[in-house]
mmCIF file of C-alpha atoms in Angstrom:
data_model
loop_
_atom_site.group_PDB
_atom_site.id
_atom_site.type_symbol
_atom_site.label_atom_id
_atom_site.label_comp_id
_atom_site.label_asym_id
_atom_site.label_seq_id
_atom_site.Cartn_x
_atom_site.Cartn_y
_atom_site.Cartn_z
ATOM 1 C CA MET A 1394 -66.398 -79.689 -29.245
ATOM 2 C CA ALA A 1395 -64.048 -79.164 -26.389
ATOM 3 C CA ASP A 1396 -61.043 -79.859 -28.598
ATOM 4 C CA LEU A 1397 -62.227 -77.385 -31.181
ATOM 5 C CA ALA A 1398 -62.735 -74.703 -28.532
ATOM 6 C CA ILE A 1399 -59.268 -75.239 -27.158
ATOM 7 C CA ALA A 1400 -57.766 -75.132 -30.626
ATOM 8 C CA GLY A 1401 -59.647 -71.916 -31.392
ATOM 9 C CA ILE A 1402 -58.351 -70.283 -28.185
ATOM 10 C CA VAL A 1403 -54.782 -71.296 -28.941
ATOM 11 C CA ALA A 1404 -55.079 -69.989 -32.502
ATOM 12 C CA LEU A 1405 -56.468 -66.723 -31.206
ATOM 13 C CA ILE A 1406 -53.641 -66.364 -28.739
ATOM 14 C CA ILE A 1407 -51.070 -67.042 -31.462
ATOM 15 C CA ALA A 1408 -52.719 -64.509 -33.735
ATOM 16 C CA LEU A 1409 -52.678 -61.898 -30.987
ATOM 17 C CA LEU A 1410 -49.029 -62.612 -30.328
ATOM 18 C CA LEU A 1411 -48.221 -62.280 -34.016
ATOM 19 C CA VAL A 1412 -50.126 -58.998 -34.239
ATOM 20 C CA ALA A 1413 -48.366 -57.702 -31.139
ATOM 21 C CA THR A 1414 -45.000 -58.718 -32.503
ATOM 22 C CA VAL A 1415 -45.701 -57.088 -35.846
ATOM 23 C CA VAL A 1416 -46.829 -53.895 -34.129
ATOM 24 C CA VAL A 1417 -43.815 -53.821 -31.855
ATOM 25 C CA ARG A 1418 -41.414 -54.362 -34.746
ATOM 26 C CA THR A 1419 -43.222 -51.900 -36.954
ATOM 27 C CA VAL A 1420 -43.683 -48.932 -34.617
ATOM 28 C CA TRP A 1421 -40.576 -47.402 -33.074
ATOM 29 C CA ILE A 1422 -40.524 -44.436 -30.666
ATOM 30 C CA VAL A 1423 -37.207 -42.549 -30.571
ATOM 31 C CA PRO A 1424 -36.525 -40.204 -27.582
ATOM 32 C CA GLN A 1425 -35.489 -36.621 -28.039
ATOM 33 C CA ALA A 1426 -31.805 -36.046 -28.921
ATOM 34 C CA ARG A 1427 -31.436 -39.673 -29.905
ATOM 35 C CA ALA A 1428 -31.212 -41.424 -33.268
ATOM 36 C CA ARG A 1429 -31.394 -44.955 -34.699
ATOM 37 C CA ASN A 1430 -30.072 -46.242 -37.975
ATOM 38 C CA VAL A 1431 -32.222 -48.669 -39.960
ATOM 39 C CA GLU A 1432 -30.817 -51.375 -42.237
ATOM 40 C CA ARG A 1433 -32.785 -53.295 -44.853
ATOM 41 C CA PHE A 1434 -31.269 -56.552 -45.863
ATOM 42 C CA GLY A 1435 -27.989 -55.448 -44.368
ATOM 43 C CA ARG A 1436 -27.790 -52.074 -46.069
ATOM 44 C CA TYR A 1437 -28.334 -48.644 -44.519
ATOM 45 C CA ARG A 1438 -31.804 -47.412 -45.340
ATOM 46 C CA LYS A 1439 -32.547 -44.416 -43.120
ATOM 47 C CA THR A 1440 -32.117 -42.809 -39.684
ATOM 48 C CA LEU A 1441 -35.056 -42.711 -37.356
ATOM 49 C CA GLN A 1442 -35.670 -39.218 -35.966
ATOM 50 C CA PRO A 1443 -37.050 -38.462 -32.473
ATOM 51 C CA GLY A 1444 -40.769 -39.312 -32.257
ATOM 52 C CA LEU A 1445 -42.990 -42.029 -33.773
ATOM 53 C CA ASN A 1446 -41.457 -44.003 -36.663
ATOM 54 C CA PHE A 1447 -42.688 -46.971 -38.790
ATOM 55 C CA ILE A 1448 -40.608 -49.629 -40.486
ATOM 56 C CA VAL A 1449 -41.230 -52.826 -42.349
ATOM 57 C CA PRO A 1450 -41.188 -55.628 -39.813
ATOM 58 C CA PHE A 1451 -38.946 -58.654 -40.387
ATOM 59 C CA VAL A 1452 -37.303 -56.752 -43.245
ATOM 60 C CA ASP A 1453 -35.801 -53.672 -41.641
ATOM 61 C CA ARG A 1454 -33.401 -53.952 -38.698
ATOM 62 C CA VAL A 1455 -33.091 -51.106 -36.188
ATOM 63 C CA LYS A 1456 -29.622 -50.530 -34.735
ATOM 64 C CA PRO A 1457 -28.898 -49.299 -31.141
ATOM 65 C CA LEU A 1458 -29.562 -45.740 -30.023
ATOM 66 C CA ILE A 1459 -26.993 -43.046 -30.754
ATOM 67 C CA ASP A 1460 -26.853 -40.143 -28.303
ATOM 68 C CA LEU A 1461 -26.836 -36.786 -30.054
ATOM 69 C CA ARG A 1462 -26.173 -34.756 -26.915
ATOM 70 C CA GLU A 1463 -22.795 -33.323 -26.017
ATOM 71 C CA GLN A 1464 -20.727 -35.924 -24.248
ATOM 72 C CA VAL A 1465 -17.739 -35.752 -21.942
ATOM 73 C CA VAL A 1466 -14.994 -38.305 -21.788
ATOM 74 C CA ALA A 1467 -11.880 -38.161 -19.603
ATOM 75 C CA PHE A 1468 -8.679 -39.797 -20.790
ATOM 76 C CA GLN A 1469 -6.027 -41.121 -18.457
ATOM 77 C CA GLY A 1470 -2.603 -39.531 -18.253
ATOM 78 C CA GLN A 1471 -0.546 -39.857 -21.398
ATOM 79 C CA PRO A 1472 3.263 -39.823 -21.144
ATOM 80 C CA VAL A 1473 4.517 -36.982 -23.322
ATOM 81 C CA ILE A 1474 8.091 -35.798 -23.921
ATOM 82 C CA THR A 1475 8.656 -32.056 -24.049
ATOM 83 C CA GLU A 1476 11.175 -30.236 -26.215
ATOM 84 C CA ASP A 1477 13.735 -30.211 -23.381
ATOM 85 C CA ASN A 1478 13.391 -34.031 -22.941
ATOM 86 C CA VAL A 1479 11.235 -34.036 -19.811
ATOM 87 C CA VAL A 1480 8.584 -36.741 -19.537
ATOM 88 C CA VAL A 1481 5.273 -35.447 -18.245
ATOM 89 C CA HIS A 1482 1.909 -37.146 -17.806
ATOM 90 C CA ILE A 1483 -1.041 -35.174 -19.102
ATOM 91 C CA ASP A 1484 -4.689 -35.881 -18.319
ATOM 92 C CA THR A 1485 -7.205 -34.498 -20.806
ATOM 93 C CA VAL A 1486 -10.948 -34.005 -20.852
ATOM 94 C CA LEU A 1487 -12.749 -34.045 -24.193
ATOM 95 C CA PHE A 1488 -16.178 -32.581 -25.005
ATOM 96 C CA PHE A 1489 -17.729 -33.807 -28.273
ATOM 97 C CA GLN A 1490 -21.083 -34.215 -29.962
ATOM 98 C CA VAL A 1491 -22.375 -36.589 -32.655
ATOM 99 C CA THR A 1492 -23.675 -34.561 -35.567
ATOM 100 C CA ASP A 1493 -24.116 -37.358 -38.148
ATOM 101 C CA PRO A 1494 -25.447 -40.668 -36.751
ATOM 102 C CA ARG A 1495 -24.841 -42.489 -40.069
ATOM 103 C CA ALA A 1496 -21.148 -41.499 -40.223
ATOM 104 C CA ALA A 1497 -20.618 -42.189 -36.513
ATOM 105 C CA ASP A 1498 -22.070 -45.670 -37.006
ATOM 106 C CA TYR A 1499 -20.549 -46.670 -40.366
ATOM 107 C CA GLU A 1500 -17.356 -44.586 -40.715
ATOM 108 C CA ILE A 1501 -15.666 -45.650 -37.487
ATOM 109 C CA VAL A 1502 -15.977 -48.734 -35.331
ATOM 110 C CA ASP A 1503 -15.537 -47.074 -31.897
ATOM 111 C CA TYR A 1504 -15.433 -43.310 -32.182
ATOM 112 C CA ILE A 1505 -14.686 -42.773 -28.465
ATOM 113 C CA LYS A 1506 -11.571 -44.939 -28.603
ATOM 114 C CA ALA A 1507 -10.602 -43.344 -31.873
ATOM 115 C CA ILE A 1508 -10.882 -39.866 -30.368
ATOM 116 C CA GLU A 1509 -8.790 -40.943 -27.361
ATOM 117 C CA GLN A 1510 -5.960 -42.237 -29.543
ATOM 118 C CA LEU A 1511 -6.127 -39.198 -31.786
ATOM 119 C CA THR A 1512 -5.960 -36.922 -28.744
ATOM 120 C CA ALA A 1513 -2.870 -38.687 -27.410
ATOM 121 C CA THR A 1514 -1.152 -38.478 -30.824
ATOM 122 C CA GLN A 1515 -1.880 -34.808 -31.339
ATOM 123 C CA LEU A 1516 -0.950 -34.037 -27.741
ATOM 124 C CA ARG A 1517 2.524 -35.505 -28.314
ATOM 125 C CA ASN A 1518 2.890 -33.450 -31.468
ATOM 126 C CA VAL A 1519 1.933 -30.199 -29.737
ATOM 127 C CA ILE A 1520 3.886 -30.766 -26.512
ATOM 128 C CA GLY A 1521 6.958 -31.851 -28.475
ATOM 129 C CA THR A 1522 7.372 -28.275 -29.704
ATOM 130 C CA LEU A 1523 7.245 -26.743 -26.189
ATOM 131 C CA ASP A 1524 9.625 -26.864 -23.274
ATOM 132 C CA LEU A 1525 8.497 -27.681 -19.726
ATOM 133 C CA GLU A 1526 7.960 -24.089 -18.642
ATOM 134 C CA ALA A 1527 5.916 -23.291 -21.756
ATOM 135 C CA THR A 1528 3.927 -26.488 -21.284
ATOM 136 C CA LEU A 1529 2.983 -25.556 -17.751
ATOM 137 C CA SER A 1530 2.067 -21.985 -18.658
ATOM 138 C CA SER A 1531 0.426 -22.449 -22.093
ATOM 139 C CA ARG A 1532 -2.648 -24.521 -21.413
ATOM 140 C CA ASP A 1533 -4.903 -22.306 -23.487
ATOM 141 C CA ARG A 1534 -2.545 -22.609 -26.435
ATOM 142 C CA ILE A 1535 -2.467 -26.405 -26.093
ATOM 143 C CA ASN A 1536 -6.252 -26.601 -25.783
ATOM 144 C CA THR A 1537 -6.784 -24.495 -28.889
ATOM 145 C CA ALA A 1538 -4.293 -26.511 -30.940
ATOM 146 C CA LEU A 1539 -5.806 -29.858 -29.881
ATOM 147 C CA ARG A 1540 -9.339 -28.713 -30.551
ATOM 148 C CA GLY A 1541 -8.504 -27.555 -34.069
ATOM 149 C CA VAL A 1542 -6.713 -30.791 -35.001
ATOM 150 C CA LEU A 1543 -9.302 -33.106 -33.430
ATOM 151 C CA ASP A 1544 -12.223 -31.258 -34.985
ATOM 152 C CA ASP A 1545 -10.720 -31.564 -38.456
ATOM 153 C CA ALA A 1546 -9.855 -35.245 -38.020
ATOM 154 C CA SER A 1547 -13.168 -36.307 -36.471
ATOM 155 C CA GLY A 1548 -15.354 -34.391 -38.899
ATOM 156 C CA LYS A 1549 -15.584 -37.306 -41.338
ATOM 157 C CA TRP A 1550 -16.751 -39.514 -38.480
ATOM 158 C CA GLY A 1551 -19.748 -37.314 -37.824
ATOM 159 C CA ILE A 1552 -18.170 -36.045 -34.596
ATOM 160 C CA ARG A 1553 -17.713 -32.386 -33.615
ATOM 161 C CA VAL A 1554 -15.165 -31.707 -30.905
ATOM 162 C CA THR A 1555 -16.485 -28.721 -28.958
ATOM 163 C CA ARG A 1556 -13.809 -28.368 -26.311
ATOM 164 C CA VAL A 1557 -10.549 -29.906 -25.094
ATOM 165 C CA GLU A 1558 -9.198 -29.208 -21.612
ATOM 166 C CA ILE A 1559 -5.901 -30.154 -20.002
ATOM 167 C CA LYS A 1560 -6.948 -31.664 -16.710
ATOM 168 C CA ALA A 1561 -3.524 -32.085 -15.110
ATOM 169 C CA ILE A 1562 0.150 -31.983 -16.012
ATOM 170 C CA GLU A 1563 2.342 -34.128 -13.799
ATOM 171 C CA PRO A 1564 6.123 -33.635 -14.189
ATOM 172 C CA PRO A 1565 8.626 -36.024 -12.527
ATOM 173 C CA GLN A 1566 9.245 -35.748 -8.790
ATOM 174 C CA SER A 1567 12.760 -34.342 -9.285
ATOM 175 C CA ILE A 1568 11.349 -31.590 -11.460
ATOM 176 C CA LYS A 1569 8.724 -30.884 -8.820
ATOM 177 C CA ASP A 1570 11.388 -30.531 -6.136
ATOM 178 C CA ALA A 1571 13.447 -28.183 -8.316
ATOM 179 C CA MET A 1572 10.372 -26.126 -9.140
ATOM 180 C CA GLU A 1573 9.452 -25.930 -5.465
ATOM 181 C CA LYS A 1574 12.947 -24.681 -4.576
ATOM 182 C CA GLN A 1575 12.780 -22.125 -7.352
ATOM 183 C CA MET A 1576 9.367 -20.924 -6.205
ATOM 184 C CA ARG A 1577 10.586 -20.712 -2.599
ATOM 185 C CA ALA A 1578 13.606 -18.662 -3.702
ATOM 186 C CA GLU A 1579 11.378 -16.337 -5.723
ATOM 187 C CA ARG A 1580 9.044 -15.852 -2.774
ATOM 188 C CA GLU A 1581 11.949 -15.123 -0.427
ATOM 189 C CA LYS A 1582 13.323 -12.649 -2.966
ATOM 190 C CA ARG A 1583 9.981 -10.879 -3.245
ATOM 191 C CA ALA A 1584 9.640 -10.854 0.548
ATOM 192 C CA THR A 1585 13.107 -9.301 0.925
ATOM 193 C CA ILE A 1586 12.327 -6.690 -1.705
ATOM 194 C CA LEU A 1587 9.008 -5.857 -0.081
ATOM 195 C CA GLN A 1588 10.661 -5.600 3.339
ATOM 196 C CA ALA A 1589 13.355 -3.285 1.947
ATOM 197 C CA GLU A 1590 10.700 -1.178 0.258
ATOM 198 C CA GLY A 1591 8.809 -0.991 3.532
ATOM 199 C CA VAL A 1592 11.914 0.106 5.457
ATOM 200 C CA ARG A 1593 12.718 2.672 2.778
ATOM 201 C CA GLN A 1594 9.195 4.044 2.782
ATOM 202 C CA SER A 1595 9.194 4.137 6.586
ATOM 203 C CA ARG A 1596 12.436 6.091 6.670
ATOM 204 C CA ILE A 1597 11.185 8.481 4.023
ATOM 205 C CA LEU A 1598 7.987 9.094 5.960
ATOM 206 C CA THR A 1599 9.940 9.521 9.205
ATOM 207 C CA ALA A 1600 12.278 12.013 7.563
ATOM 208 C CA GLU A 1601 9.333 13.876 6.069
ATOM 209 C CA GLY A 1602 7.668 13.979 9.481
ATOM 210 C CA GLU A 1603 10.818 15.270 11.169
ATOM 211 C CA LYS A 1604 11.224 17.845 8.427
ATOM 212 C CA GLN A 1605 7.656 19.042 8.811
ATOM 213 C CA GLY A 1606 8.059 19.073 12.594
ATOM 214 C CA ALA A 1607 11.263 21.142 12.356
ATOM 215 C CA ILE A 1608 9.592 23.533 9.933
ATOM 216 C CA LEU A 1609 6.572 23.931 12.193
ATOM 217 C CA GLN A 1610 8.807 24.343 15.241
ATOM 218 C CA ALA A 1611 10.863 26.995 13.445
ATOM 219 C CA GLU A 1612 7.686 28.735 12.332
ATOM 220 C CA GLY A 1613 6.428 28.671 15.927
ATOM 221 C CA ALA A 1614 9.720 30.020 17.299
ATOM 222 C CA ARG A 1615 9.736 32.708 14.627
ATOM 223 C CA GLN A 1616 6.168 33.703 15.391
ATOM 224 C CA ALA A 1617 6.899 33.675 19.142
ATOM 225 C CA ALA A 1618 9.992 35.851 18.637
ATOM 226 C CA ILE A 1619 8.000 38.262 16.485
ATOM 227 C CA LEU A 1620 5.211 38.455 19.048
ATOM 228 C CA LYS A 1621 7.732 38.855 21.888
ATOM 229 C CA ALA A 1622 9.550 41.626 20.030
ATOM 230 C CA GLU A 1623 6.284 43.322 19.231
ATOM 231 C CA GLY A 1624 5.266 43.064 22.895
ATOM 232 C CA GLU A 1625 8.580 44.466 24.107
ATOM 233 C CA ALA A 1626 8.428 47.260 21.544
ATOM 234 C CA LYS A 1627 4.924 48.138 22.605
ATOM 235 C CA ALA A 1628 5.942 48.033 26.298
ATOM 236 C CA ILE A 1629 8.942 50.285 25.660
ATOM 237 C CA GLU A 1630 6.760 52.593 23.654
ATOM 238 C CA GLN A 1631 4.208 52.772 26.453
ATOM 239 C CA VAL A 1632 6.901 53.377 29.091
ATOM 240 C CA PHE A 1633 8.565 56.023 26.949
ATOM 241 C CA THR A 1634 5.216 57.702 26.307
ATOM 242 C CA SER A 1635 4.287 57.553 29.980
ATOM 243 C CA ILE A 1636 7.640 59.050 31.055
ATOM 244 C CA HIS A 1637 7.397 61.884 28.587
ATOM 245 C CA GLN A 1638 3.767 62.592 29.370
ATOM 246 C CA ASN A 1639 4.341 62.676 33.163
ATOM 247 C CA ASP A 1640 7.606 64.698 32.914
ATOM 248 C CA PRO A 1641 9.469 63.034 35.863
ATOM 249 C CA ASP A 1642 11.638 65.110 38.235
ATOM 250 C CA PRO A 1643 15.426 64.610 37.826
ATOM 251 C CA LYS A 1644 15.566 63.774 41.533
ATOM 252 C CA LEU A 1645 13.255 60.812 40.975
ATOM 253 C CA LEU A 1646 15.381 59.607 38.114
ATOM 254 C CA ALA A 1647 18.498 59.915 40.301
ATOM 255 C CA TYR A 1648 16.803 57.899 43.037
ATOM 256 C CA GLN A 1649 15.808 55.170 40.603
ATOM 257 C CA TYR A 1650 19.343 55.148 39.302
ATOM 258 C CA LEU A 1651 20.729 54.533 42.808
ATOM 259 C CA GLN A 1652 18.217 51.734 43.397
ATOM 260 C CA THR A 1653 19.440 49.992 40.285
ATOM 261 C CA LEU A 1654 23.106 49.958 41.321
ATOM 262 C CA PRO A 1655 22.824 47.197 43.981
ATOM 263 C CA LYS A 1656 21.327 44.868 41.397
ATOM 264 C CA LEU A 1657 24.634 44.884 39.564
ATOM 265 C CA ALA A 1658 26.231 43.023 42.481
ATOM 266 C CA ALA A 1659 23.304 40.680 43.153
ATOM 267 C CA GLY A 1660 24.955 37.683 41.449
ATOM 268 C CA GLU A 1661 26.781 35.113 43.541
ATOM 269 C CA GLY A 1662 29.893 35.202 41.359
ATOM 270 C CA ASN A 1663 30.213 39.000 41.150
ATOM 271 C CA THR A 1664 33.365 39.996 43.062
ATOM 272 C CA PHE A 1665 34.288 43.094 41.061
ATOM 273 C CA TRP A 1666 32.255 45.748 39.309
ATOM 274 C CA VAL A 1667 32.869 49.251 37.995
ATOM 275 C CA ILE A 1668 31.031 52.306 39.305
ATOM 276 C CA PRO A 1669 29.899 54.522 36.436
ATOM 277 C CA GLY A 1670 30.973 58.177 36.386
ATOM 278 C CA GLU A 1671 27.410 59.416 36.563
ATOM 279 C CA LEU A 1672 27.133 58.205 40.175
ATOM 280 C CA THR A 1673 28.346 61.536 41.630
ATOM 281 C CA SER A 1674 25.648 63.482 39.835
ATOM 282 C CA ALA A 1675 23.026 61.099 41.162
ATOM 283 C CA LEU A 1676 24.400 61.358 44.693
ATOM 284 C CA ARG A 1677 24.369 65.127 44.506
ATOM 285 C CA ALA A 1678 20.755 65.110 43.367
ATOM 286 C CA VAL A 1679 19.711 62.724 46.131
ATOM 287 C CA SER A 1680 21.532 64.681 48.819
ATOM 288 C CA ALA A 1681 19.869 67.845 47.631
ATOM 289 C CA ALA A 1682 16.495 66.145 47.777
ATOM 290 C CA PHE A 1683 16.860 64.717 51.327
ATOM 291 C CA GLY A 1684 17.793 67.599 53.623
ATOM 292 C CA GLY A 1685 20.621 69.188 51.732
ATOM 293 C CA GLN A 1686 18.659 72.241 50.583
ATOM 294 C CA ALA A 1687 18.903 74.214 53.916
ATOM 295 C CA GLU A 1688 22.652 73.785 54.200
ATOM 296 C CA GLN A 1689 23.098 74.679 50.539
ATOM 297 C CA VAL A 1690 21.311 78.050 51.160
ATOM 298 C CA GLY A 1691 23.636 78.950 54.101
ATOM 299 C CA THR A 1692 26.803 77.964 52.341
ATOM 300 C CA ALA A 1693 25.924 79.179 48.856
ATOM 301 C CA GLU A 1694 28.107 82.281 49.146
ATOM 302 C CA GLY A 1695 31.030 80.272 50.627
ATOM 303 C CA GLU A 1696 30.766 77.696 47.879
ATOM 304 C CA ASN A 1697 30.684 80.438 45.291
ATOM 305 C CA GLY A 1698 33.839 81.926 46.819
ATOM 306 C CA ARG A 1699 35.552 78.533 46.978
ATOM 307 C CA THR A 1700 34.540 77.872 43.429
ATOM 308 C CA ALA A 1701 36.060 81.128 42.269
ATOM 309 C CA ALA A 1702 39.191 80.431 44.298
ATOM 310 C CA ARG A 1703 39.498 76.939 42.832
ATOM 311 C CA ARG A 1704 39.287 78.385 39.385
ATOM 312 C CA GLU A 1705 42.194 80.740 40.186
ATOM 313 C CA GLU A 1706 44.277 78.073 41.941
ATOM 314 C CA PRO A 1707 46.413 75.771 39.867
ATOM 315 C CA ALA A 1708 45.498 72.156 39.384
ATOM 316 C CA ALA A 1709 48.192 71.008 41.805
ATOM 317 C CA HIS A 1710 46.167 72.302 44.796
ATOM 318 C CA VAL A 1711 43.249 69.955 44.098
ATOM 319 C CA PRO A 1712 42.609 68.105 47.338
ATOM 320 C CA GLU A 1713 43.439 64.387 47.492
ATOM 321 C CA PRO A 1714 40.537 61.947 47.379
ATOM 322 C CA ARG A 1715 39.327 60.725 50.730
ATOM 323 C CA PRO A 1716 39.646 57.015 51.434
ATOM 324 C CA GLY A 1717 36.462 55.138 50.663
ATOM 325 C CA ALA A 1718 34.901 58.107 48.841
ATOM 326 C CA VAL A 1719 33.292 57.769 45.442
ATOM 327 C CA GLY A 1720 34.437 59.753 42.421
ATOM 328 C CA GLY A 1721 37.540 61.782 41.660
ATOM 329 C CA PRO A 1722 39.043 64.714 43.557
ATOM 330 C CA GLU A 1723 37.028 67.289 41.635
ATOM 331 C CA GLU A 1724 33.767 65.464 42.250
ATOM 332 C CA GLN A 1725 34.585 65.017 45.973
ATOM 333 C CA ALA A 1726 35.279 68.746 46.239
ATOM 334 C CA ALA A 1727 31.987 69.539 44.565
ATOM 335 C CA LEU A 1728 30.031 67.412 47.068
ATOM 336 C CA PRO A 1729 28.568 69.166 50.127
ATOM 337 C CA ASP A 1730 30.207 68.536 53.483
ATOM 338 C CA HIS A 1731 27.235 66.701 54.834
ATOM 339 C CA THR A 1732 27.171 64.118 51.995
ATOM 340 C CA PRO A 1733 28.074 60.775 53.491
ATOM 341 C CA PRO A 1734 30.716 58.870 51.560
ATOM 342 C CA PHE A 1735 29.924 55.423 50.095
ATOM 343 C CA GLU A 1736 32.114 52.434 50.774
ATOM 344 C CA LEU A 1737 32.449 49.633 48.228
ATOM 345 C CA ALA A 1738 32.362 46.030 49.215
ATOM 346 C CA PRO A 1739 32.572 42.889 47.002
ATOM 347 C CA GLY A 1740 29.164 42.324 45.486
ATOM 348 C CA ARG A 1741 27.297 45.215 47.176
ATOM 349 C CA VAL A 1742 27.328 49.005 47.946
ATOM 350 C CA GLU A 1743 27.176 50.235 51.565
ATOM 351 C CA ALA A 1744 26.904 53.756 53.014
ATOM 352 C CA ALA A 1745 29.684 54.541 55.487
ATOM 353 C CA THR A 1746 28.602 56.163 58.716
ATOM 354 C CA GLU A 1747 30.886 58.914 60.036
#
């Protein structure tokens, strides 16, 4: 009995293991964005889609998972010769996606390696038509050309190339040194041009400022001269109006005239000056104003007689001018006897005392 029980337990365990194995090999769960190819007796039968899938156990064989998501692969630098015979190393980055799991599994052995070699070949073809300067400045053109060629070539493999990027372009060290010198020279040139432009602009602004300042200064001087002239004109007008309204006495005018004469010799360098002819008339008016009226009344008849006699006498009898007197002989004769003569000194006028 014990042997039969043990045998029954072993048989049950084996049956459970067989059932579990059958279930495991029959039911397959595929993750999202993944795929599995199924072969039956060595031939492709179908592709398992994401989710729960059933196959015939021990008859169908499920191959490894194929990732349907977009993948990125970076390729090491490839030596490429440009049109001007310069060897550069170019690193590329490739973005692709598997669109047909059957073709990716049965049309190519290793599609990643195949894409790498195809990228290197097409990169040599594209770069071979460009010189070094165009290679360094035409990355978008290179990317577009590579993407178009790779997409057409990898389409039969169930691969879609979404994007190709040039990661780095490494020219030889000698070319780098020459490029650095060229860039330094260009920068120095631009700096010199900018400095010259700055100096030019500064001088232009300075000249414009000086011009505006001169214009404003001239406008100010002009306005000041106009205002000064207007003020002087108004002052003269007021003085002229005041004189005419007040009707000044000729004696006052003669006195003011005599007060002005010493100012002519007020300068330090004035050693000679000319006495105007109107001085005798002013002296006569002043002498008449200060005490000469009484003597003029007593001698009026004598002066009238002398005047008539002088008119009858010839010009040769005109008395000689007195030393130090002012005016000519006729003016000295016309002066009263009590009029004190004026003596002239360098730079000033003094009254001589008899």
